[in-house]
Coordinates of C-alpha atoms in Angstrom, one line a residue:
M1 CA 2.6 -25.3 -9.4
S2 CA 6.3 -26.7 -9.5
A3 CA 8.9 -26.2 -6.6
A4 CA 11.5 -24.3 -8.5
V5 CA 8.2 -21.7 -9.0
R6 CA 7.9 -21.2 -5.7
K7 CA 10.9 -20.9 -4.6
N8 CA 11.4 -17.8 -7.0
L9 CA 8.5 -15.2 -5.5
L10 CA 9.2 -11.5 -5.7
W11 CA 6.5 -9.2 -3.0
R12 CA 5.3 -6.1 -4.2
Q13 CA 3.7 -3.7 -2.4
A14 CA 1.9 -0.4 -3.4
S15 CA 1.1 2.8 -0.8
L16 CA -1.7 5.3 0.1
P17 CA -2.4 8.5 0.1
D18 CA -0.3 10.1 2.6
G19 CA 1.8 7.2 3.1
L20 CA -0.8 5.5 5.2
G21 CA -0.8 2.1 3.7
T22 CA 0.1 -0.3 1.0
L23 CA -0.9 -3.2 -1.5
L24 CA 1.0 -6.3 -2.5
I25 CA 1.4 -8.1 -5.6
V26 CA 3.3 -11.9 -5.4
L27 CA 5.7 -12.2 -8.8
A28 CA 7.2 -15.8 -10.2
I29 CA 10.7 -14.8 -11.0
T30 CA 13.9 -15.5 -11.9
L31 CA 17.2 -13.5 -11.3
S32 CA 18.6 -12.3 -14.4
S33 CA 21.9 -10.8 -15.0
A34 CA 21.4 -8.3 -18.3
H35 CA 21.9 -5.7 -16.4
A36 CA 23.1 -4.3 -12.7
A37 CA 20.4 -3.6 -10.8
G38 CA 19.7 -0.7 -8.7
E39 CA 20.5 2.0 -12.0
V40 CA 18.4 3.8 -13.6
D41 CA 16.5 2.9 -16.7
T42 CA 17.0 4.9 -19.6
S43 CA 14.6 2.9 -21.9
F44 CA 11.9 3.9 -19.7
G45 CA 9.9 6.7 -20.7
E46 CA 12.1 9.5 -21.5
N47 CA 15.7 8.9 -19.9
G48 CA 13.7 7.0 -17.1
L49 CA 11.0 8.8 -16.2
A50 CA 7.2 8.9 -17.6
A51 CA 4.5 11.7 -16.7
T52 CA 1.1 12.8 -17.7
T53 CA -0.6 15.6 -17.1
L54 CA -4.0 16.0 -17.0
L55 CA -4.2 20.0 -17.7
P56 CA -6.5 21.6 -18.6
D57 CA -9.0 19.6 -16.7
L58 CA -7.5 18.5 -14.0
P59 CA -4.8 20.9 -12.6
G60 CA -3.1 18.1 -10.3
V61 CA -2.7 14.4 -9.8
R62 CA -1.4 12.6 -7.4
A63 CA -0.5 8.3 -7.9
N64 CA -1.5 6.5 -5.0
S65 CA -1.1 2.8 -6.2
A66 CA -0.3 1.0 -9.0
V67 CA -1.1 -2.8 -10.3
V68 CA 0.9 -5.0 -12.6
L69 CA -1.9 -6.6 -14.8
P70 CA -1.2 -10.4 -16.2
D71 CA -0.4 -9.1 -19.7
G72 CA 2.9 -6.8 -18.2
R73 CA 0.7 -3.5 -18.2
I74 CA 1.4 -1.1 -15.2
V75 CA -2.3 0.4 -14.1
V76 CA -1.4 3.5 -12.1
G77 CA -4.5 5.3 -9.5
G78 CA -4.6 8.4 -8.2
T79 CA -6.6 11.5 -7.0
A80 CA -7.2 14.4 -9.2
I81 CA -8.0 17.7 -7.8
V82 CA -10.7 19.3 -10.3
T83 CA -11.7 22.6 -7.9
F84 CA -10.7 23.3 -4.1
T85 CA -13.6 21.8 -2.4
E86 CA -13.6 18.7 -5.0
S87 CA -11.4 15.5 -6.2
E88 CA -11.9 12.4 -8.2
I89 CA -10.5 9.6 -9.0
V90 CA -8.2 8.8 -12.3
L91 CA -6.7 5.8 -13.8
A92 CA -4.2 5.5 -15.8
A93 CA -2.3 2.4 -18.0
Y94 CA 1.0 2.1 -19.3
L95 CA 2.8 -0.2 -21.9
P96 CA 6.0 -2.1 -20.1
D97 CA 8.1 0.6 -21.8
G98 CA 6.6 3.6 -19.5
T99 CA 4.3 4.7 -22.8
L100 CA 0.7 5.2 -22.0
D101 CA -1.7 2.3 -23.6
T102 CA -4.2 4.4 -25.6
S103 CA -6.4 1.5 -25.7
F104 CA -7.2 1.6 -22.1
G105 CA -10.0 3.9 -20.9
S106 CA -9.8 7.2 -23.2
D107 CA -6.5 7.3 -24.7
G108 CA -5.0 5.8 -21.7
I109 CA -7.1 7.6 -19.4
V110 CA -10.3 6.3 -16.8
R111 CA -12.0 9.2 -14.6
P112 CA -15.1 6.8 -13.1
D113 CA -18.5 9.0 -13.1
Y114 CA -19.1 8.8 -9.6
P115 CA -21.8 11.6 -8.1
E116 CA -20.0 12.1 -5.2
M117 CA -18.5 15.9 -4.6
D118 CA -15.2 14.2 -3.2
D119 CA -14.0 11.2 -4.2
Q120 CA -10.8 9.8 -3.4
L121 CA -8.5 6.8 -4.4
A122 CA -6.2 4.9 -1.5
S123 CA -5.2 1.5 -3.0
M124 CA -5.8 -0.9 -5.8
T125 CA -5.2 -5.0 -6.4
V126 CA -6.3 -7.2 -9.5
T127 CA -8.5 -10.0 -9.0
R128 CA -7.5 -13.8 -10.0
D129 CA -9.4 -12.8 -13.1
G130 CA -7.7 -9.8 -14.2
N131 CA -9.8 -7.3 -13.2
I132 CA -8.9 -4.0 -11.1
V133 CA -10.0 -2.9 -7.8
I134 CA -9.9 0.1 -5.9
V135 CA -10.9 1.1 -3.0
G136 CA -10.9 4.9 -1.4
I137 CA -13.5 7.2 -0.2
A138 CA -16.7 8.7 -1.2
E139 CA -17.4 12.2 0.9
I140 CA -21.1 12.7 0.4
A141 CA -20.9 15.9 2.3
V142 CA -18.6 17.4 4.5
A143 CA -17.7 15.6 7.3
D144 CA -19.6 12.3 5.9
Q145 CA -17.7 9.6 4.1
D146 CA -18.5 6.2 2.8
L147 CA -16.6 3.3 1.7
L148 CA -15.5 2.9 -2.0
I149 CA -15.3 0.3 -4.1
G150 CA -15.0 0.2 -7.5
M151 CA -13.9 -2.7 -10.7
F152 CA -12.8 -2.3 -14.3
S153 CA -12.1 -4.7 -16.4
P154 CA -8.3 -4.5 -17.8
S155 CA -10.1 -2.2 -20.6
G156 CA -10.8 0.3 -17.8
D157 CA -14.4 -0.2 -18.7
P158 CA -16.4 -0.7 -14.9
V159 CA -17.4 -4.5 -14.5
E160 CA -21.5 -4.3 -14.4
S161 CA -21.9 -7.3 -12.3
F162 CA -20.1 -5.9 -9.6
G163 CA -21.9 -4.1 -7.3
E164 CA -24.0 -1.4 -8.5
G165 CA -22.6 -0.1 -12.2
G166 CA -19.2 -1.1 -10.9
A167 CA -19.0 -0.1 -7.5
V168 CA -20.3 -0.6 -4.0
R169 CA -20.3 2.2 -1.3
R170 CA -20.9 1.1 2.6
D171 CA -22.0 3.8 4.9
V172 CA -20.5 2.0 8.3
T173 CA -21.3 5.3 10.6
D174 CA -22.4 8.2 9.4
F175 CA -19.2 10.0 10.1
R176 CA -16.0 9.1 8.2
D177 CA -15.8 5.6 6.9
S178 CA -12.3 5.4 5.2
A179 CA -10.9 2.4 3.2
R180 CA -7.6 2.3 2.9
A181 CA -5.9 -1.3 2.4
V182 CA -7.2 -4.0 -0.2
A183 CA -6.2 -7.5 -0.9
A184 CA -7.8 -10.6 -3.1
H185 CA -8.9 -13.5 -1.0
P186 CA -7.9 -17.1 -2.5
D187 CA -12.1 -17.6 -2.4
G188 CA -12.4 -14.6 -4.8
G189 CA -13.3 -12.3 -2.5
I190 CA -11.7 -8.9 -1.2
V191 CA -11.2 -8.0 2.1
L192 CA -10.1 -4.3 2.9
A193 CA -8.8 -2.7 6.4
A194 CA -10.5 0.6 6.7
A195 CA -10.1 3.5 9.9
F196 CA -13.5 3.3 11.9
V197 CA -14.5 5.9 14.3
P198 CA -17.0 4.3 16.4
D199 CA -18.0 7.3 18.3
E200 CA -18.4 10.7 16.0
S201 CA -18.5 12.5 19.6
N202 CA -14.8 11.2 20.2
L203 CA -13.4 11.7 16.9
L204 CA -9.8 10.7 18.2
D205 CA -11.0 7.0 19.5
R206 CA -10.7 4.9 16.3
D207 CA -10.8 1.3 15.8
F208 CA -9.1 -1.5 13.7
A209 CA -11.6 -2.5 10.5
V210 CA -12.2 -5.3 8.5
L211 CA -14.5 -5.5 5.7
K212 CA -14.5 -9.1 3.5
Y213 CA -16.9 -8.9 0.0
L214 CA -18.0 -11.6 -2.5
A215 CA -16.6 -11.5 -6.1
D216 CA -20.3 -9.8 -7.2
G217 CA -19.5 -7.3 -4.2
T218 CA -21.8 -8.0 -1.8
P219 CA -20.9 -8.1 1.8
D220 CA -19.5 -12.1 2.4
P221 CA -22.5 -13.1 5.8
N222 CA -19.7 -15.9 6.6
F223 CA -17.6 -13.1 7.7
G224 CA -18.3 -11.2 10.7
V225 CA -21.6 -9.8 10.9
D226 CA -22.4 -8.6 7.5
G227 CA -19.1 -8.6 6.5
L228 CA -17.7 -6.4 9.0
V229 CA -15.1 -6.9 11.7
I230 CA -13.9 -4.5 13.8
T231 CA -11.1 -4.4 16.6
D232 CA -9.7 -1.9 19.2
F233 CA -6.7 -2.3 20.8
G234 CA -7.8 -0.6 24.2
N235 CA -6.5 3.1 23.4
F236 CA -7.0 5.8 21.2
E237 CA -5.9 6.2 17.9
D238 CA -5.7 2.9 16.4
E239 CA -5.4 2.5 12.8
A240 CA -5.2 0.1 10.2
T241 CA -3.5 0.9 7.2
A242 CA -2.5 -2.5 5.8
V243 CA -3.5 -5.7 4.7
A244 CA -2.4 -9.3 3.8
V245 CA -4.2 -12.7 3.4
Q246 CA -2.6 -15.9 3.8
D247 CA -2.9 -18.6 1.5
D248 CA -5.4 -20.6 4.0
G249 CA -7.6 -17.8 4.0
R250 CA -6.4 -16.1 7.9
I251 CA -6.6 -11.9 7.2
I252 CA -3.6 -10.1 8.7
V253 CA -4.7 -6.2 9.0
A254 CA -2.0 -4.1 10.3
G255 CA -1.2 -0.5 11.3
G256 CA -0.9 1.8 14.7
A257 CA -2.1 0.8 18.0
G258 CA -2.0 3.9 20.3
F259 CA -2.3 5.1 23.7
E260 CA -4.4 6.6 25.7
R261 CA -3.1 10.3 25.3
D262 CA -1.0 12.3 27.8
F263 CA -1.0 15.7 27.4
S264 CA 2.0 16.6 28.0
D265 CA 3.3 14.4 25.5
I266 CA 4.0 16.2 21.7
G267 CA 0.4 14.1 20.4
F268 CA -0.7 10.3 20.5
R269 CA 2.2 8.0 21.1
S270 CA 1.9 4.8 19.3
D271 CA 3.4 1.4 18.2
F272 CA 3.1 -1.4 15.5
G273 CA -0.1 -3.2 15.7
L274 CA -0.9 -6.0 14.5
V275 CA -3.9 -8.3 14.4
R276 CA -4.6 -11.7 12.3
Y277 CA -8.6 -13.6 11.6
L278 CA -9.3 -16.6 11.5
P279 CA -11.6 -17.1 7.6
D280 CA -14.9 -15.9 9.6
G281 CA -13.4 -12.4 11.0
S282 CA -12.7 -14.2 14.8
L283 CA -9.4 -13.4 16.3
D284 CA -7.0 -15.8 15.6
P285 CA -5.6 -16.7 19.4
S286 CA -2.6 -18.5 17.8
F287 CA -1.4 -15.1 17.1
G288 CA 0.2 -12.8 19.3
D289 CA -2.1 -12.0 22.5
D290 CA -5.6 -13.2 21.4
G291 CA -4.6 -12.1 18.0
R292 CA -2.9 -9.1 18.2
V293 CA 0.5 -7.8 18.1
R294 CA 1.8 -4.6 19.8
T295 CA 5.5 -4.0 19.2
P296 CA 7.2 -0.2 20.2
V297 CA 9.7 0.9 18.4
Q298 CA 10.1 4.4 19.2
F299 CA 7.8 7.5 20.1
R300 CA 4.8 7.3 17.4
S301 CA 4.9 4.5 14.9
R302 CA 2.4 3.1 12.0
I303 CA 3.1 0.5 9.8
V304 CA 2.5 0.9 6.0
D305 CA 2.9 -2.4 4.6
V306 CA 3.0 -5.8 5.2
I307 CA 4.0 -8.9 3.6
L308 CA 3.7 -12.5 3.5
T309 CA 7.1 -15.1 2.9
E310 CA 7.3 -18.2 1.7
N311 CA 7.4 -20.0 4.9
G312 CA 4.8 -17.8 6.8
N313 CA 6.6 -14.8 8.1
I314 CA 5.6 -11.4 8.4
I315 CA 7.8 -8.2 7.4
V316 CA 6.3 -5.2 8.4
I317 CA 7.6 -1.6 7.3
G318 CA 6.2 2.0 8.8
E319 CA 7.6 5.1 9.8
S320 CA 8.7 6.0 13.1
Q321 CA 9.2 9.2 14.7
T322 CA 11.3 10.2 18.1
E323 CA 9.9 12.8 20.3
L324 CA 11.7 15.6 18.7
L325 CA 9.6 14.4 15.5
Q326 CA 12.2 12.6 13.8
R327 CA 11.4 10.8 11.2
V328 CA 13.2 6.9 9.5
V329 CA 12.4 4.0 8.0
A330 CA 11.1 0.7 10.6
L331 CA 11.0 -2.2 9.8
A332 CA 9.9 -5.5 11.7
F333 CA 10.2 -9.2 11.1
Y334 CA 8.0 -11.6 12.7
R335 CA 7.0 -15.5 13.1
A336 CA 4.2 -17.4 12.3
D337 CA 2.7 -16.8 15.6
G338 CA 3.6 -12.9 16.0
T339 CA 6.1 -13.2 18.0
L340 CA 9.4 -11.4 16.6
D341 CA 12.1 -12.8 14.6
T342 CA 15.0 -11.5 16.9
A343 CA 17.8 -13.7 14.5
R344 CA 17.2 -10.2 12.2
G345 CA 17.7 -6.6 12.7
D346 CA 18.0 -5.5 16.6
A347 CA 16.2 -8.1 18.3
G348 CA 13.6 -8.0 15.4
V349 CA 13.6 -4.5 14.8
L350 CA 15.6 -2.3 12.1
L351 CA 16.0 1.5 12.2
L352 CA 17.3 2.9 8.3
E353 CA 18.3 5.6 10.6
S354 CA 22.0 5.7 9.7
F355 CA 22.1 5.3 5.8
S356 CA 24.4 7.1 4.1
D357 CA 23.8 10.7 3.3
F358 CA 19.6 9.5 3.6
P359 CA 18.8 9.9 7.2
F360 CA 15.3 11.1 7.2
A361 CA 13.3 8.5 5.0
C362 CA 10.2 8.2 4.3
G363 CA 9.2 4.8 3.8
R364 CA 6.7 4.0 1.1
C365 CA 7.5 0.6 -0.1
L366 CA 8.1 -3.3 0.4
L367 CA 9.3 -6.0 -1.6
Q368 CA 10.9 -8.9 -1.0
Q369 CA 13.5 -11.1 -3.4
A370 CA 13.9 -14.6 -4.2
D371 CA 16.7 -14.9 -2.4
G372 CA 15.2 -13.1 0.9
G373 CA 16.4 -9.9 0.1
I374 CA 14.6 -6.8 0.8
L375 CA 13.6 -3.7 -1.0
V376 CA 12.6 -0.3 0.4
G377 CA 11.2 2.1 -1.2
V378 CA 11.8 5.8 -0.2
N379 CA 11.5 8.7 0.2
D380 CA 13.9 12.0 1.9
V381 CA 11.8 14.7 3.6
T382 CA 14.8 16.7 3.1
T383 CA 16.5 17.0 -0.2
P384 CA 14.1 16.4 -1.8
E385 CA 15.2 12.7 -3.3
S386 CA 13.4 9.4 -3.7
G387 CA 14.8 5.9 -4.3
V388 CA 15.2 2.4 -3.2
I389 CA 17.2 1.0 -0.6
A390 CA 18.7 -2.5 -1.2
L391 CA 19.1 -5.1 2.4
N392 CA 20.1 -8.9 2.7
A393 CA 17.9 -11.2 4.5
D394 CA 19.9 -10.5 7.5
G395 CA 18.9 -6.7 7.1
T396 CA 22.2 -5.5 6.4
I397 CA 22.5 -3.0 3.6
D398 CA 23.0 -5.1 0.2
R399 CA 26.2 -2.8 -1.0
A400 CA 26.2 -4.8 -4.9
F401 CA 22.6 -2.3 -5.6
G402 CA 22.9 0.7 -6.9
V403 CA 25.5 2.6 -5.3
D404 CA 26.6 1.3 -2.0
G405 CA 22.9 -0.4 -1.1
Y406 CA 20.4 2.2 -2.8
G407 CA 19.8 3.3 -6.2
R408 CA 18.6 7.1 -6.9
H409 CA 15.5 7.4 -9.4
G410 CA 17.6 10.3 -10.7
T411 CA 14.6 13.1 -10.6
F412 CA 12.3 13.3 -7.8
V413 CA 9.5 11.4 -7.2
E414 CA 6.6 11.5 -4.9
Q415 CA 6.5 8.0 -4.8
R416 CA 3.8 6.2 -3.5
A417 CA 3.8 2.6 -4.6
T418 CA 6.4 0.2 -6.5
V419 CA 5.9 -2.5 -8.9
I420 CA 8.5 -5.1 -10.9
A421 CA 7.4 -5.1 -14.2
G422 CA 9.2 -7.3 -15.9
E423 CA 13.1 -6.5 -15.4
R424 CA 12.4 -3.6 -13.7
I425 CA 11.6 -2.2 -10.4
V426 CA 8.9 0.9 -10.9
S427 CA 8.1 3.5 -8.9
A428 CA 4.9 5.6 -9.3
G429 CA 3.7 8.5 -7.1
F430 CA 3.7 12.3 -8.7
D431 CA 5.9 15.5 -9.1
V432 CA 5.9 18.9 -10.1
R433 CA 5.2 20.2 -13.8
P434 CA 8.5 21.7 -14.6
G435 CA 7.3 26.1 -14.5
E436 CA 4.1 25.3 -14.2
G437 CA 4.0 24.1 -10.3
F438 CA 0.8 21.7 -11.0
E439 CA 1.5 18.0 -9.9
R440 CA 1.6 15.1 -12.5
I441 CA 1.2 11.5 -12.7
A442 CA 4.6 10.3 -12.4
L443 CA 6.6 6.7 -12.8
T444 CA 10.7 6.2 -12.7
A445 CA 12.3 2.7 -13.4
L446 CA 15.2 1.3 -11.7
T447 CA 16.6 -1.8 -13.3
G448 CA 16.0 -4.9 -11.1
G449 CA 18.1 -7.4 -13.1
V450 CA 14.4 -10.3 -12.6
T451 CA 12.0 -11.6 -15.3
A452 CA 8.6 -12.4 -14.6
E453 CA 8.3 -15.6 -15.3
T454 CA 5.2 -16.5 -13.6
V455 CA 2.3 -14.1 -12.7
F456 CA 0.0 -16.1 -9.7
F457 CA -1.7 -14.9 -6.9
S458 CA -1.1 -15.9 -3.4
G459 CA -2.6 -19.4 -2.5
F460 CA -3.5 -19.7 -5.9
E461 CA -2.4 -19.6 -9.6
G462 CA -3.5 -17.7 -12.9
G463 CA -3.5 -14.0 -11.7
E464 CA -1.9 -11.4 -9.8
A465 CA -1.7 -11.3 -6.2
A466 CA -1.9 -7.9 -3.9
K467 CA -2.5 -8.2 -0.4

């Protein structure tokens, strides 16, 4: 790969159900001046909106994650309501202009035939050979959940050589195991970040869990114990929600690092928490405090996405609450050794709490542009409204993007994922079908001013990357 191509990078993320995590894709790009960045792209779907309902079979569906295939198609994954007690996973594929790709599955839709009563999709990625990987939960019985991993071909068919019939289930405990994020590993394997309750008698005590699988769906015997590593920050409510893999195989898992509960407080306090593992699953002693980093932000804070820059630095986005439960978007910038990059934000931490008329934003999506600029996908919990905020590399608002630094979608979509598809910034999530009250898959597009030249995995060429 040429130095010029490696210099022009754009990182993309996709979040999890309830904003609990994310997915990362890497695209090599060049800047384009054909369109002003941050405007609604009316050539996408119908005036910038592509919506898909699955009525009458499925009364509601929420898209939680999205990826871009090497051929430019956009695949969205989510969870659909079947009954009040049953849900199932749904995938939908779109052409770059927002129309359904009828060559994918059945008329653009895939509904995996998993036997559990309640399946939910959390995150997605794409392998270096173009297959689609999904992770989430499979509820076997009430309060009994297993980790779920599925693999599909670019046409939407299960990859039979992966696990059993294209799926892997993992029962880490006898209680609620939950996969939150997935990343493709440079060696062809798959890495998951998961929530783990070590003692079902104390449901408030959760630890970070990271799992590694080989390309055929078997646990990696050279990673941790049977492909599993569990890390405790030493307090209640540790929650892993995001994962990224470095070129050298080291793994970063991020989320919330909790405290012992003080019952005089309103709920649990938590900080931004990151852990870095060596390729064998052991804690990396060169990162933070023996592999762990804890960053106080406000009263209750949690990372929902993590990306890696070309020079090895780390950027995270999360949601932070004050003691009065006011929510704001928070970013933190770290050097490769886990120390805060104090040259950006306020000593390495940036709160987007005073952005124009958008004070109570929920951060869902994080992208980095070739020039170091940052795009932040946000939902406003008060308006409602959704869009993208653009920052310069130093954390200041990029006033040239959209209107005064903010690109509004023009229609509210509860965005859960953002991808770069050619010259478009496409956000995927759900909205409510007008006049009917049913949730449907919804995608909106802004002009991005970029053109994808090469799609590659972090660490090797020839595929699309995810965290």
